[in-house]
Tab-separated table of C-alpha atoms and ligand atoms in Angstrom:
chain	number	residue	atom	x	y	z
A	29	MET	CA	0.000	0.000	0.000
A	30	VAL	CA	1.268	3.444	-0.899
A	31	GLU	CA	2.907	5.590	1.787
A	32	VAL	CA	2.571	9.312	1.268
A	33	TYR	CA	4.448	12.023	3.120
A	34	ILE	CA	6.294	15.315	2.768
A	35	HIS	CA	9.888	14.932	1.612
A	36	ASP	CA	12.446	16.363	4.035
A	37	ASN	CA	14.335	18.236	1.276
A	38	ASP	CA	17.668	17.089	2.689
A	39	ASN	CA	19.739	16.897	-0.449
A	40	SER	CA	22.916	15.856	1.388
A	41	VAL	CA	21.454	12.330	1.577
A	42	ASP	CA	21.117	9.956	-1.416
A	43	PHE	CA	17.783	10.531	-3.153
A	44	ARG	CA	16.950	6.799	-2.952
A	45	GLU	CA	16.704	7.061	0.856
A	46	PRO	CA	13.201	7.614	2.341
A	47	HIS	CA	13.570	11.349	3.118
A	48	ASN	CA	10.536	11.076	5.350
A	49	SER	CA	9.987	14.377	7.179
A	50	GLY	CA	7.444	12.671	9.437
A	51	LYS	CA	4.595	14.759	7.977
A	52	LYS	CA	1.990	12.415	6.551
A	53	VAL	CA	-0.166	13.323	3.588
A	54	ASP	CA	-3.566	11.728	3.090
A	55	LEU	CA	-5.067	10.561	-0.189
A	56	ALA	CA	-7.598	13.411	-0.113
A	57	ALA	CA	-4.705	15.898	-0.270
A	58	LEU	CA	-3.288	14.026	-3.262
A	59	ASP	CA	-6.694	14.126	-4.910
A	60	LYS	CA	-6.765	17.910	-4.407
A	61	ILE	CA	-3.686	18.315	-6.567
A	62	GLY	CA	-5.173	16.025	-9.194
A	63	VAL	CA	-3.250	12.868	-8.336
A	64	ILE	CA	-5.390	9.740	-8.155
A	65	TYR	CA	-4.235	6.681	-6.243
A	66	LYS	CA	-5.642	3.165	-6.552
A	67	HIS	CA	-4.554	-0.202	-5.273
A	68	ILE	CA	-5.232	-2.807	-7.925
A	69	THR	CA	-4.284	-6.453	-7.690
A	70	LYS	CA	-5.606	-7.824	-10.986
A	71	GLN	CA	-4.068	-6.925	-14.305
A	72	GLU	CA	-7.523	-7.037	-15.919
A	73	ASP	CA	-8.651	-4.222	-13.621
A	74	VAL	CA	-5.689	-2.120	-14.743
A	75	ASP	CA	-6.613	-2.853	-18.358
A	76	ALA	CA	-10.216	-1.824	-17.696
A	77	LEU	CA	-9.092	1.464	-16.135
A	78	ALA	CA	-6.829	2.166	-19.101
A	79	LYS	CA	-9.691	1.516	-21.494
A	80	GLU	CA	-12.111	3.666	-19.520
A	81	ARG	CA	-9.674	6.609	-19.606
A	82	ASP	CA	-8.918	6.083	-23.278
A	83	TYR	CA	-5.277	5.019	-22.994
A	84	LYS	CA	-3.821	3.674	-26.182
A	85	ASN	CA	-0.294	2.568	-25.364
A	86	HIS	CA	1.799	1.024	-22.674
A	87	ASP	CA	5.186	-0.405	-21.925
A	88	ILE	CA	6.798	-2.260	-19.047
A	89	VAL	CA	10.063	-1.061	-17.573
A	90	ASN	CA	12.440	-2.930	-15.369
A	91	ILE	CA	14.841	-0.598	-13.663
A	92	ASN	CA	17.633	-2.258	-11.726
A	93	ILE	CA	21.368	-2.767	-11.987
A	94	ASP	CA	20.957	-5.586	-14.543
A	95	THR	CA	19.094	-3.234	-16.882
A	96	PHE	CA	22.385	-1.318	-17.029
A	97	LYS	CA	24.510	-4.451	-17.384
A	98	GLY	CA	25.988	-3.940	-13.940
A	99	ASP	CA	27.144	-0.394	-14.710
A	100	SER	CA	26.171	1.543	-11.584
A	101	ASP	CA	27.335	4.877	-13.049
A	102	ALA	CA	25.032	4.394	-16.027
A	103	MET	CA	22.177	3.559	-13.665
A	104	LEU	CA	22.849	6.610	-11.518
A	105	ASN	CA	22.952	8.827	-14.604
A	106	GLN	CA	19.537	7.582	-15.711
A	107	LEU	CA	18.141	7.996	-12.206
A	108	LYS	CA	19.394	11.575	-12.130
A	109	ILE	CA	17.414	12.267	-15.303
A	110	PHE	CA	14.237	10.752	-13.821
A	111	TYR	CA	14.842	12.895	-10.727
A	112	GLN	CA	14.852	16.241	-12.489
A	113	GLU	CA	11.686	18.174	-11.767
A	114	HIS	CA	9.589	18.113	-14.919
A	115	LEU	CA	6.131	17.872	-16.424
A	116	HIS	CA	4.479	16.277	-19.464
A	117	GLU	CA	1.675	17.348	-21.765
A	118	ASP	CA	-0.335	14.154	-21.242
A	119	GLU	CA	-1.822	12.504	-18.185
A	120	GLU	CA	0.044	9.337	-17.327
A	121	ILE	CA	-0.543	6.172	-15.317
A	122	ARG	CA	2.171	4.287	-13.482
A	123	TYR	CA	1.480	0.863	-12.007
A	124	CYS	CA	4.009	-0.867	-9.770
A	125	MET	CA	4.197	-4.590	-10.608
A	126	ASP	CA	7.246	-5.500	-8.562
A	127	GLY	CA	9.872	-3.802	-6.426
A	128	GLU	CA	9.277	-0.247	-5.230
A	129	GLY	CA	9.857	3.371	-6.105
A	130	TYR	CA	9.240	6.983	-5.164
A	131	PHE	CA	7.111	9.323	-7.195
A	132	ASP	CA	7.508	12.869	-5.898
A	133	VAL	CA	4.856	15.389	-6.881
A	134	ARG	CA	5.093	19.108	-6.346
A	135	LEU	CA	2.837	20.818	-3.809
A	136	ASP	CA	3.858	24.489	-3.614
A	137	ASP	CA	7.293	24.526	-1.953
A	138	ASP	CA	7.086	20.900	-0.845
A	139	TRP	CA	7.511	17.556	-2.481
A	140	VAL	CA	4.862	14.978	-1.704
A	141	ARG	CA	6.617	11.627	-1.797
A	142	CYS	CA	4.566	8.573	-2.805
A	143	LYS	CA	6.293	5.314	-2.058
A	144	VAL	CA	4.773	2.706	-4.333
A	145	ALA	CA	4.815	-1.064	-3.878
A	146	PRO	CA	3.278	-3.861	-5.969
A	147	GLY	CA	-0.373	-3.120	-6.781
A	148	ASP	CA	-0.039	0.643	-6.318
A	149	LEU	CA	-1.238	2.739	-9.223
A	150	LEU	CA	-0.933	6.493	-9.644
A	151	ILE	CA	-2.600	8.713	-12.186
A	152	LEU	CA	-0.565	11.884	-12.638
A	153	PRO	CA	-2.398	14.740	-14.332
A	154	ALA	CA	-0.879	16.505	-17.304
A	155	GLY	CA	1.093	19.547	-16.237
A	156	ILE	CA	1.988	18.459	-12.694
A	157	TYR	CA	5.646	18.828	-11.749
A	158	HIS	CA	7.054	15.487	-10.644
A	159	ARG	CA	10.137	13.293	-10.460
A	160	PHE	CA	10.881	9.616	-9.889
A	161	THR	CA	13.528	7.537	-8.208
A	162	LEU	CA	14.140	3.982	-7.136
A	163	THR	CA	14.294	3.296	-3.416
A	164	ASN	CA	17.486	1.977	-1.844
A	165	THR	CA	16.457	-1.529	-2.945
A	166	ASN	CA	17.337	-0.356	-6.467
A	167	HIS	CA	14.590	-2.232	-8.251
A	168	ILE	CA	11.204	-1.588	-9.795
A	169	LYS	CA	9.137	-3.227	-12.491
A	170	ALA	CA	6.446	-0.847	-13.629
A	171	LEU	CA	3.741	-0.661	-16.227
A	172	ARG	CA	3.602	2.737	-17.872
A	173	LEU	CA	0.404	3.710	-19.620
A	174	PHE	CA	0.301	6.444	-22.224
A	175	LYS	CA	-2.695	8.253	-23.656
A	176	ASP	CA	-1.150	8.244	-27.104
A	177	GLU	CA	2.329	7.599	-28.371
A	178	PRO	CA	4.715	7.875	-25.428
A	179	LYS	CA	5.552	11.561	-25.148
A	180	TRP	CA	8.884	11.402	-23.479
A	181	GLN	CA	9.424	15.077	-23.957
A	182	ALA	CA	9.988	16.320	-20.415
A	183	TYR	CA	9.783	20.018	-19.679
A	184	ASN	CA	11.966	20.979	-16.770
A	185	ARG	CA	11.173	23.524	-14.132
A	186	PRO	CA	11.084	26.503	-14.290
A	187	ASN	CA	11.086	26.655	-18.094
A	188	ALA	CA	7.774	24.820	-18.234
A	189	ASP	CA	5.975	27.429	-16.086
A	190	ASP	CA	4.709	29.254	-19.150
A	191	LEU	CA	3.371	26.234	-21.045
A	192	PRO	CA	-0.393	26.180	-21.661
A	193	ILE	CA	-0.613	22.717	-20.049
A	194	ARG	CA	0.900	24.079	-16.821
A	195	LYS	CA	-1.678	26.879	-16.721
A	196	GLU	CA	-4.494	24.433	-17.440
A	197	TYR	CA	-3.297	22.206	-14.622
A	198	LEU	CA	-3.066	25.087	-12.146
A	199	SER	CA	-6.539	26.293	-12.979
A	200	SER	CA	-7.899	22.744	-12.580
A	201	ILE	CA	-6.868	22.354	-8.925
B	157	KMT	C1	8.482	8.824	-15.250
B	157	KMT	O1	7.440	9.227	-15.760
B	157	KMT	O2	9.181	9.557	-14.548
B	157	KMT	C2	8.907	7.468	-15.472
B	157	KMT	O3	8.398	6.857	-16.360
B	157	KMT	C3	9.935	6.909	-14.589
B	157	KMT	C4	9.966	5.460	-14.596
B	157	KMT	S1	8.427	4.709	-14.182
B	157	KMT	C5	8.849	3.643	-12.890
B	158	NI	NI1	7.767	12.190	-16.004
């Protein structure tokens, strides 16, 4: 089951550590910023949700040291990219199948950290600033659902502040 809390913003510690400030965040607060959480155990229920929301594509990613052929520098470099604060122009769904990970979503000056485990599913609205990292177990297998073709284009903060999708998001919450 997902654990949600405010990140402690202590950047002297590896970003894969919990960074739990001790301030809990409830699912209603996530909902307020447009993030929907569900716990789903059956793949067919994930498929049904994807269909209902008109998703057309998906992929499965395995992120662990083997993905990078044992090259921990290469893994760290990729993790640093995932960890840059950014947004996308499409809503996206992430479903944890195995392992665990942290999805951080922006709430004003704070990061809300969502620790996902198998069965946890997050719907991130278009235009929300977010970032991702593995936990210190260094392994996740996740299903990524895309509305259309995967739009990997990531717009980093603060450059993305002026995008129409950012303004739409802000006026939606
Ligand atoms: C994202 O949107 O940041 C990602 O797809 C990261 C990997 S999903 C576990
Ligand atoms: Ni992203």
